[in-house]
Amino acid sequence: MASPHPSSAQETILPGSTLGVLGGGQLGRMFAHAAQRMGYHVGVFCQESGGPASQAADWEVVAPWDDLDAVERFAKRVDCVTLESENIPLSVVQTALRFAPVRPGARALEISQHRIREKQTLQQAGIEVTPFHPVQKPEDMKVAAKLLGTPFILKTATMGYDGKGQRLIESIDDADTVLQAMGGDQWIAEKRIDLAAEVSVLVARNPSGETACYPTFLNTHRNHILDITQAPVPTIWNQAAGEAQELALKVVELLSLDGLLCVEFFIDSSGTVMVNELAPRPHNSGHLTINACLTSQFEQQVRAICNLPLGDTQLLQPAAMANLLGELWQSDQPPAWNRCLESSACWLHLYGKEKAIAGRKMGHLTAMASDAQQAADLVVAMRERLVAK
Ligand code: ADP
Ligand code: MG
């Protein structure tokens, strides 16, 4: 087993150094923008050439995850490695770690890429999570139904995102077939929460132990995919939002995570706040920080992994973000971008993806207004104008 990179945890990685991102999507792209603005060079390790992150980076290494020689070549060229997805094989992180610090590291990844491990770790630390039951064989589904009631939600233990790898289980009669159809060999059954709201908290921690928490975001999903984020949360959620921030800080300390962490929460109809899942990276709900906060989540990621002082997370003005998914491209025609910019308080972000596919995140809009609801109304109206006849 490789020994960890010898550099001391307190070392600061200064501008002029090279930062490496594992993953080639939009999170890597926006990270590259922030890092370069601060004078860093950026390299990307990705599976396909010329993707969103590569377009912004100084250079790319294109190879499959299991090409550990390519991972070694990549890590030797950078001063610090970070990631844009928790679904990166641990072997990649362990290989990279021989040549450069990897932030967040293997422990945070190991926990957040496995839904059962994630929930058990948090539960053991006394943090409330969605009630769950691990499923390894069809009989476990019976126990789950008894414990959680039906319908319940079944998720693959690994690799899910944007609602992929999830299914509502109404009856356990055909458990065998259902598990086969889901694929994988471990699943988690979760109580279906009667959601009053979903919120998320972004928190950063640097290797010196400094932490900084963003204001809590209120999230609305459509088809299990984030649709709208707004901040600050409506006043009825103030107390829950404060609880969520405390919990997020507790989680980042629990994992001793170096970098950025997003904690997704459910709030049920009785006001109970519970952790849904962890993402040890920038998060879609944090995209509004680019325009609306003093320090964007991507700059904060740079500061955190480089052990620089963390930036001020203050929200400058109430704001909302709307995702732009592939279905906005009708018969391959791009939306009328000029129309969403007719409001001077609306900003367009596109990720440079060539092919628009339904459900694929192609970009987002952010709007600011005098309150968060107005910002949400504005951002939705501007998104509608993109495709209005
Ligand atoms: P993903 O990794 O796809 O984001 P999540 O577990 O966050 O997976 O699920 C996506 C969305 O599906 C959630 O944000 C929520 O809207 C809904 N959902 C997931 N699990 C539950 C649950 N146990 N109860 C109610 N809604 C859920
Ligand atoms: Mg989620």
Short mmCIF file of C-alpha atoms and ligand atoms in Angstrom, two decimals:
data_model
loop_
_atom_site.label_atom_id
_atom_site.label_comp_id
_atom_site.label_asym_id
_atom_site.label_seq_id
_atom_site.Cartn_x
_atom_site.Cartn_y
_atom_site.Cartn_z
CA MET A 1 0.00 0.00 0.00
CA ALA A 2 1.32 3.43 -0.92
CA SER A 3 2.30 5.78 1.85
CA PRO A 4 0.59 9.15 1.83
CA HIS A 5 2.24 12.13 0.23
CA PRO A 6 4.77 13.50 2.73
CA SER A 7 3.84 17.19 2.55
CA SER A 8 2.73 18.56 5.90
CA ALA A 9 -0.97 19.27 6.32
CA GLN A 10 -0.31 22.89 7.18
CA GLU A 11 1.61 23.68 4.00
CA THR A 12 0.05 26.44 1.91
CA ILE A 13 -0.18 25.96 -1.84
CA LEU A 14 0.28 29.37 -3.37
CA PRO A 15 -0.86 30.87 -6.70
CA GLY A 16 1.46 29.81 -9.50
CA SER A 17 1.05 26.18 -8.41
CA THR A 18 -0.95 23.65 -10.40
CA LEU A 19 -4.22 22.18 -9.14
CA GLY A 20 -5.57 18.93 -10.59
CA VAL A 21 -9.25 18.03 -10.85
CA LEU A 22 -10.48 14.45 -11.09
CA GLY A 23 -13.51 14.62 -13.39
CA GLY A 24 -14.31 16.63 -16.48
CA GLY A 25 -17.78 18.11 -15.93
CA GLN A 26 -19.22 21.51 -15.10
CA LEU A 27 -18.04 21.51 -11.48
CA GLY A 28 -14.44 21.11 -12.67
CA ARG A 29 -15.03 23.84 -15.26
CA MET A 30 -16.22 26.40 -12.72
CA PHE A 31 -13.43 25.36 -10.33
CA ALA A 32 -10.90 25.99 -13.13
CA HIS A 33 -12.35 29.45 -13.76
CA ALA A 34 -12.01 30.38 -10.08
CA ALA A 35 -8.53 28.86 -9.69
CA GLN A 36 -7.14 30.57 -12.78
CA ARG A 37 -8.55 33.91 -11.72
CA MET A 38 -6.45 33.52 -8.58
CA GLY A 39 -3.31 32.68 -10.56
CA TYR A 40 -3.26 28.88 -10.40
CA HIS A 41 -2.77 26.49 -13.30
CA VAL A 42 -5.34 23.73 -13.68
CA GLY A 43 -5.07 20.21 -15.06
CA VAL A 44 -8.04 17.88 -15.56
CA PHE A 45 -8.22 14.08 -15.52
CA CYS A 46 -11.22 12.97 -17.54
CA GLN A 47 -12.61 10.17 -19.66
CA GLU A 48 -13.45 12.19 -22.75
CA SER A 49 -11.44 14.92 -24.39
CA GLY A 50 -12.68 18.50 -24.66
CA GLY A 51 -15.47 18.37 -22.08
CA PRO A 52 -16.70 21.24 -19.88
CA ALA A 53 -13.71 21.22 -17.50
CA SER A 54 -11.07 20.65 -20.18
CA GLN A 55 -12.31 23.65 -22.16
CA ALA A 56 -11.41 25.83 -19.18
CA ALA A 57 -8.30 24.03 -17.92
CA ASP A 58 -4.68 24.51 -18.98
CA TRP A 59 -4.32 20.83 -19.87
CA GLU A 60 -6.09 17.49 -19.69
CA VAL A 61 -5.16 13.85 -19.28
CA VAL A 62 -7.71 11.63 -21.01
CA ALA A 63 -7.84 8.06 -19.71
CA PRO A 64 -10.25 5.62 -18.10
CA TRP A 65 -10.36 5.50 -14.28
CA ASP A 66 -8.65 2.12 -14.22
CA ASP A 67 -5.56 3.43 -16.03
CA LEU A 68 -3.54 4.01 -12.87
CA ASP A 69 -0.38 4.81 -14.87
CA ALA A 70 -2.25 7.76 -16.35
CA VAL A 71 -3.39 8.76 -12.85
CA GLU A 72 0.26 8.68 -11.76
CA ARG A 73 1.33 10.84 -14.74
CA PHE A 74 -1.45 13.28 -13.88
CA ALA A 75 -0.69 13.49 -10.15
CA LYS A 76 3.05 14.03 -10.80
CA ARG A 77 2.22 17.23 -12.70
CA VAL A 78 0.11 18.85 -9.96
CA ASP A 79 0.66 20.31 -6.47
CA CYS A 80 -2.74 19.28 -5.13
CA VAL A 81 -5.58 17.08 -6.39
CA THR A 82 -9.28 17.77 -5.87
CA LEU A 83 -12.42 16.18 -7.26
CA GLU A 84 -15.76 17.04 -8.76
CA SER A 85 -17.56 13.76 -8.01
CA GLU A 86 -17.72 11.37 -5.07
CA ASN A 87 -18.05 8.45 -7.46
CA ILE A 88 -14.34 8.25 -8.24
CA PRO A 89 -12.77 4.84 -7.58
CA LEU A 90 -10.72 4.82 -4.37
CA SER A 91 -7.84 3.22 -6.28
CA VAL A 92 -7.51 6.49 -8.23
CA VAL A 93 -7.34 8.56 -5.05
CA GLN A 94 -4.86 6.16 -3.45
CA THR A 95 -2.62 6.29 -6.52
CA ALA A 96 -2.75 10.09 -6.75
CA LEU A 97 -1.99 10.36 -3.03
CA ARG A 98 1.50 8.96 -3.60
CA PHE A 99 2.45 12.08 -5.52
CA ALA A 100 0.30 14.94 -4.24
CA PRO A 101 -2.18 15.70 -1.47
CA VAL A 102 -5.76 14.77 -2.43
CA ARG A 103 -8.45 16.99 -0.89
CA PRO A 104 -11.00 15.83 0.12
CA GLY A 105 -9.23 12.53 0.80
CA ALA A 106 -10.05 8.83 0.71
CA ARG A 107 -12.03 8.72 3.98
CA ALA A 108 -14.57 11.36 2.96
CA LEU A 109 -14.94 9.67 -0.40
CA GLU A 110 -15.28 6.18 0.97
CA ILE A 111 -18.13 7.30 3.19
CA SER A 112 -19.98 9.54 0.76
CA GLN A 113 -19.87 7.13 -2.17
CA HIS A 114 -21.75 4.44 -0.29
CA ARG A 115 -25.22 5.35 0.95
CA ILE A 116 -25.30 2.72 3.72
CA ARG A 117 -21.85 3.60 5.08
CA GLU A 118 -22.77 7.27 4.88
CA LYS A 119 -25.97 6.92 6.91
CA GLN A 120 -24.43 4.52 9.45
CA THR A 121 -21.44 6.83 10.05
CA LEU A 122 -23.69 9.82 10.66
CA GLN A 123 -26.13 7.87 12.81
CA GLN A 124 -23.29 6.58 15.01
CA ALA A 125 -22.24 10.19 15.57
CA GLY A 126 -25.75 11.03 16.77
CA ILE A 127 -26.75 12.89 13.61
CA GLU A 128 -30.32 12.33 12.45
CA VAL A 129 -30.61 10.71 9.01
CA THR A 130 -33.53 9.48 6.91
CA PRO A 131 -34.73 6.21 8.52
CA PHE A 132 -33.22 3.36 6.48
CA HIS A 133 -32.55 -0.35 6.28
CA PRO A 134 -29.69 -2.00 4.35
CA VAL A 135 -30.79 -4.49 1.69
CA GLN A 136 -28.56 -7.32 0.48
CA LYS A 137 -31.11 -9.98 -0.39
CA PRO A 138 -34.83 -10.13 -1.20
CA GLU A 139 -35.78 -11.08 2.41
CA ASP A 140 -34.30 -7.77 3.65
CA MET A 141 -37.07 -6.04 1.70
CA LYS A 142 -39.66 -7.60 4.02
CA VAL A 143 -37.89 -6.24 7.10
CA ALA A 144 -37.59 -2.86 5.39
CA ALA A 145 -41.32 -2.76 4.67
CA LYS A 146 -42.08 -3.58 8.29
CA LEU A 147 -39.66 -0.98 9.67
CA LEU A 148 -40.28 1.82 7.19
CA GLY A 149 -43.81 1.17 5.93
CA THR A 150 -44.84 1.09 2.28
CA PRO A 151 -44.33 2.64 -0.08
CA PHE A 152 -40.63 3.10 0.67
CA ILE A 153 -37.76 4.22 -1.54
CA LEU A 154 -35.11 1.77 -2.67
CA LYS A 155 -31.75 3.11 -3.86
CA THR A 156 -28.60 1.42 -5.10
CA ALA A 157 -25.92 1.80 -2.40
CA THR A 158 -23.44 3.30 -4.87
CA MET A 159 -23.29 5.42 -8.03
CA GLY A 160 -26.68 7.17 -7.93
CA TYR A 161 -27.12 10.80 -8.97
CA ASP A 162 -30.01 13.00 -10.11
CA GLY A 163 -32.49 10.35 -8.96
CA LYS A 164 -30.83 7.60 -11.01
CA GLY A 165 -30.73 4.24 -9.25
CA GLN A 166 -33.89 4.90 -7.19
CA ARG A 167 -37.31 3.34 -7.22
CA LEU A 168 -40.52 3.69 -5.22
CA ILE A 169 -41.45 0.29 -3.81
CA GLU A 170 -45.21 -0.10 -3.38
CA SER A 171 -45.21 -3.83 -2.76
CA ILE A 172 -42.51 -6.34 -1.85
CA ASP A 173 -44.16 -9.26 -3.64
CA ASP A 174 -41.65 -9.25 -6.50
CA ALA A 175 -38.58 -8.21 -4.46
CA ASP A 176 -36.36 -10.61 -6.39
CA THR A 177 -37.19 -9.11 -9.77
CA VAL A 178 -36.98 -5.55 -8.48
CA LEU A 179 -33.46 -6.02 -7.07
CA GLN A 180 -32.32 -7.65 -10.29
CA ALA A 181 -33.76 -4.84 -12.37
CA MET A 182 -32.07 -2.21 -10.18
CA GLY A 183 -28.63 -3.76 -10.72
CA GLY A 184 -25.76 -3.75 -8.20
CA ASP A 185 -25.41 -5.97 -5.14
CA GLN A 186 -26.26 -3.69 -2.25
CA TRP A 187 -29.20 -1.39 -1.81
CA ILE A 188 -30.65 0.87 0.82
CA ALA A 189 -34.34 1.10 1.68
CA GLU A 190 -35.38 4.53 2.94
CA LYS A 191 -38.56 5.72 4.56
CA ARG A 192 -40.44 7.92 2.12
CA ILE A 193 -40.35 11.28 3.87
CA ASP A 194 -43.37 13.55 3.69
CA LEU A 195 -41.21 16.49 2.63
CA ALA A 196 -42.06 19.94 3.92
CA ALA A 197 -38.83 21.29 2.42
CA GLU A 198 -35.39 20.32 1.20
CA VAL A 199 -32.39 22.44 2.16
CA SER A 200 -28.63 22.17 1.72
CA VAL A 201 -25.60 23.62 3.45
CA LEU A 202 -22.17 24.12 1.93
CA VAL A 203 -19.30 24.15 4.35
CA ALA A 204 -15.57 24.48 3.74
CA ARG A 205 -12.68 23.35 5.91
CA ASN A 206 -8.98 23.84 5.28
CA PRO A 207 -6.16 21.61 6.55
CA SER A 208 -5.42 24.13 9.32
CA GLY A 209 -8.90 23.42 10.66
CA GLU A 210 -10.59 26.70 9.75
CA THR A 211 -14.24 26.26 8.73
CA ALA A 212 -16.75 28.49 6.94
CA CYS A 213 -20.41 27.81 6.35
CA TYR A 214 -22.67 29.32 3.65
CA PRO A 215 -26.23 30.45 4.33
CA THR A 216 -28.70 27.56 4.07
CA PHE A 217 -30.26 27.11 0.61
CA LEU A 218 -33.85 26.06 -0.08
CA ASN A 219 -34.08 23.55 -2.92
CA THR A 220 -36.96 22.48 -5.14
CA HIS A 221 -36.61 19.34 -7.21
CA ARG A 222 -38.37 18.21 -10.37
CA ASN A 223 -38.21 14.51 -11.33
CA HIS A 224 -35.62 14.03 -8.54
CA ILE A 225 -33.33 16.61 -10.19
CA LEU A 226 -32.62 19.96 -8.59
CA ASP A 227 -34.71 22.62 -10.32
CA ILE A 228 -34.57 25.82 -8.24
CA THR A 229 -32.38 26.95 -5.33
CA GLN A 230 -33.09 30.09 -3.38
CA ALA A 231 -31.47 31.95 -0.49
CA PRO A 232 -32.07 33.07 2.14
CA VAL A 233 -34.68 30.52 3.19
CA PRO A 234 -38.20 31.81 3.98
CA THR A 235 -38.47 32.86 7.65
CA ILE A 236 -40.59 29.82 8.58
CA TRP A 237 -37.49 27.71 7.95
CA ASN A 238 -35.07 29.92 9.91
CA GLN A 239 -34.80 27.57 12.85
CA ALA A 240 -34.40 24.49 10.65
CA ALA A 241 -31.82 26.37 8.56
CA GLY A 242 -29.77 27.11 11.68
CA GLU A 243 -29.96 23.47 12.77
CA ALA A 244 -28.82 22.40 9.31
CA GLN A 245 -25.77 24.69 9.51
CA GLU A 246 -24.81 23.28 12.90
CA LEU A 247 -25.14 19.75 11.57
CA ALA A 248 -23.08 20.51 8.45
CA LEU A 249 -20.25 21.86 10.63
CA LYS A 250 -20.47 18.75 12.78
CA VAL A 251 -20.21 16.51 9.71
CA VAL A 252 -17.21 18.31 8.22
CA GLU A 253 -15.38 17.94 11.55
CA LEU A 254 -16.47 14.33 11.94
CA LEU A 255 -14.94 13.48 8.56
CA SER A 256 -11.94 15.83 9.09
CA LEU A 257 -12.68 16.77 5.52
CA ASP A 258 -10.25 19.10 3.74
CA GLY A 259 -12.12 20.96 1.02
CA LEU A 260 -15.77 21.62 0.33
CA LEU A 261 -18.72 19.58 1.58
CA CYS A 262 -22.40 19.94 0.77
CA VAL A 263 -24.91 18.35 3.12
CA GLU A 264 -28.40 17.77 1.70
CA PHE A 265 -31.22 17.75 4.25
CA PHE A 266 -34.88 16.78 4.34
CA ILE A 267 -37.30 18.64 6.60
CA ASP A 268 -40.42 16.59 7.32
CA SER A 269 -43.91 17.83 8.09
CA SER A 270 -43.17 17.99 11.83
CA GLY A 271 -40.12 20.20 11.22
CA THR A 272 -37.52 17.49 11.90
CA VAL A 273 -34.24 18.11 10.06
CA MET A 274 -32.46 14.97 8.83
CA VAL A 275 -29.48 14.39 6.58
CA ASN A 276 -30.34 12.99 3.15
CA GLU A 277 -26.86 12.72 1.66
CA LEU A 278 -23.35 14.16 1.50
CA ALA A 279 -21.43 15.52 -1.47
CA PRO A 280 -17.72 16.21 -0.72
CA ARG A 281 -17.41 18.75 -3.55
CA PRO A 282 -19.07 21.86 -4.96
CA HIS A 283 -22.82 21.36 -5.32
CA ASN A 284 -25.46 22.39 -7.83
CA SER A 285 -27.36 24.22 -5.07
CA GLY A 286 -24.26 26.37 -4.49
CA HIS A 287 -24.10 27.76 -8.01
CA LEU A 288 -25.84 30.96 -6.94
CA THR A 289 -22.79 31.77 -4.81
CA ILE A 290 -20.93 32.76 -8.01
CA ASN A 291 -23.06 35.86 -8.47
CA ALA A 292 -24.65 36.29 -5.08
CA CYS A 293 -21.97 35.65 -2.42
CA LEU A 294 -18.77 37.48 -1.59
CA THR A 295 -16.85 34.24 -2.20
CA SER A 296 -18.12 31.65 -4.69
CA GLN A 297 -18.16 27.99 -3.71
CA PHE A 298 -15.47 27.37 -6.36
CA GLU A 299 -13.12 30.01 -4.99
CA GLN A 300 -13.79 28.57 -1.53
CA GLN A 301 -12.82 25.12 -2.82
CA VAL A 302 -9.52 26.58 -4.11
CA ARG A 303 -8.86 28.32 -0.80
CA ALA A 304 -9.76 25.25 1.26
CA ILE A 305 -7.61 22.74 -0.65
CA CYS A 306 -4.66 25.17 -0.82
CA ASN A 307 -4.87 25.85 2.92
CA LEU A 308 -5.46 29.56 2.33
CA PRO A 309 -7.65 31.62 4.65
CA LEU A 310 -11.30 30.94 3.77
CA GLY A 311 -13.41 33.64 2.12
CA ASP A 312 -16.46 35.47 3.44
CA THR A 313 -19.60 33.44 2.62
CA GLN A 314 -22.02 36.30 3.03
CA LEU A 315 -24.97 36.55 0.65
CA LEU A 316 -24.88 39.97 -1.02
CA GLN A 317 -28.54 39.96 -1.99
CA PRO A 318 -31.43 37.47 -2.03
CA ALA A 319 -30.91 35.18 -5.02
CA ALA A 320 -32.23 32.18 -6.91
CA MET A 321 -30.77 29.70 -9.38
CA ALA A 322 -32.64 27.72 -12.04
CA ASN A 323 -31.08 24.76 -13.80
CA LEU A 324 -31.10 24.64 -17.60
CA LEU A 325 -31.63 21.03 -18.66
CA GLY A 326 -31.29 19.49 -22.10
CA GLU A 327 -35.03 19.54 -22.79
CA LEU A 328 -34.83 23.32 -23.28
CA TRP A 329 -33.19 22.60 -26.66
CA GLN A 330 -36.15 22.03 -28.93
CA SER A 331 -35.40 20.09 -32.10
CA ASP A 332 -31.71 20.80 -31.45
CA GLN A 333 -32.23 24.57 -31.63
CA PRO A 334 -30.44 26.44 -28.82
CA PRO A 335 -32.70 28.55 -26.59
CA ALA A 336 -32.87 32.31 -27.26
CA TRP A 337 -30.14 33.29 -24.78
CA ASN A 338 -30.49 37.02 -25.40
CA ARG A 339 -33.99 36.93 -23.91
CA CYS A 340 -32.97 35.81 -20.41
CA LEU A 341 -30.49 38.67 -20.29
CA GLU A 342 -33.19 41.27 -20.87
CA SER A 343 -33.39 41.42 -17.08
CA SER A 344 -30.28 43.18 -15.81
CA ALA A 345 -30.49 41.10 -12.61
CA CYS A 346 -30.19 37.73 -14.35
CA TRP A 347 -26.92 35.95 -15.23
CA LEU A 348 -26.34 33.11 -17.69
CA HIS A 349 -23.92 30.23 -17.11
CA LEU A 350 -23.43 27.56 -19.80
CA TYR A 351 -21.20 24.55 -19.44
CA GLY A 352 -20.04 24.07 -23.04
CA LYS A 353 -21.70 20.66 -23.48
CA GLU A 354 -22.15 19.79 -27.11
CA LYS A 355 -25.17 17.54 -27.02
CA ALA A 356 -28.40 18.50 -25.29
CA ILE A 357 -30.07 15.43 -23.82
CA ALA A 358 -33.22 15.52 -21.68
CA GLY A 359 -32.24 15.64 -18.01
CA ARG A 360 -28.63 16.66 -18.73
CA LYS A 361 -27.46 19.77 -16.87
CA MET A 362 -26.43 22.19 -19.63
CA GLY A 363 -26.19 25.40 -17.60
CA HIS A 364 -28.00 27.56 -15.07
CA LEU A 365 -29.42 31.02 -14.56
CA THR A 366 -29.02 33.10 -11.42
CA ALA A 367 -31.20 36.08 -10.54
CA MET A 368 -31.09 38.55 -7.68
CA ALA A 369 -33.97 40.58 -6.25
CA SER A 370 -35.08 42.25 -3.04
CA ASP A 371 -36.33 38.94 -1.62
CA ALA A 372 -35.69 35.30 -2.43
CA GLN A 373 -39.19 34.56 -3.69
CA GLN A 374 -38.98 37.45 -6.15
CA ALA A 375 -35.59 36.19 -7.27
CA ALA A 376 -37.09 32.72 -7.79
CA ASP A 377 -40.03 34.15 -9.74
CA LEU A 378 -37.64 36.18 -11.89
CA VAL A 379 -35.29 33.30 -12.65
CA VAL A 380 -38.21 31.04 -13.61
CA ALA A 381 -39.73 33.77 -15.81
CA MET A 382 -36.39 34.31 -17.56
CA ARG A 383 -36.01 30.57 -18.13
CA GLU A 384 -39.49 30.45 -19.66
CA ARG A 385 -38.61 33.33 -21.98
CA LEU A 386 -35.79 31.25 -23.44
CA VAL A 387 -38.25 29.02 -25.23
CA ALA A 388 -41.35 31.26 -25.48
CA LYS A 389 -42.89 31.29 -28.95
P1 ADP B 1 -29.28 11.80 -5.77
O1 ADP B 1 -27.94 11.23 -5.47
O2 ADP B 1 -29.88 11.31 -7.02
O3 ADP B 1 -29.33 13.29 -5.57
P2 ADP B 1 -31.06 11.73 -3.45
O4 ADP B 1 -31.10 10.67 -2.42
O5 ADP B 1 -30.61 13.08 -3.03
O6 ADP B 1 -30.18 11.14 -4.64
O7 ADP B 1 -32.50 11.82 -4.12
C1 ADP B 1 -32.87 12.80 -5.07
C2 ADP B 1 -34.19 13.44 -4.66
O8 ADP B 1 -35.24 12.44 -4.57
C3 ADP B 1 -34.16 14.09 -3.29
O9 ADP B 1 -33.60 15.39 -3.33
C4 ADP B 1 -35.65 14.08 -2.93
O10 ADP B 1 -36.35 15.10 -3.63
C5 ADP B 1 -36.11 12.73 -3.48
N1 ADP B 1 -35.96 11.70 -2.42
C6 ADP B 1 -34.90 10.89 -2.26
N2 ADP B 1 -35.02 10.10 -1.17
C7 ADP B 1 -36.19 10.42 -0.60
C8 ADP B 1 -36.89 9.97 0.58
N3 ADP B 1 -36.40 9.02 1.37
N4 ADP B 1 -38.10 10.54 0.86
C9 ADP B 1 -38.61 11.50 0.06
N5 ADP B 1 -38.00 11.97 -1.06
C10 ADP B 1 -36.80 11.45 -1.40
MG MG B 2 -29.22 14.37 -3.79
#
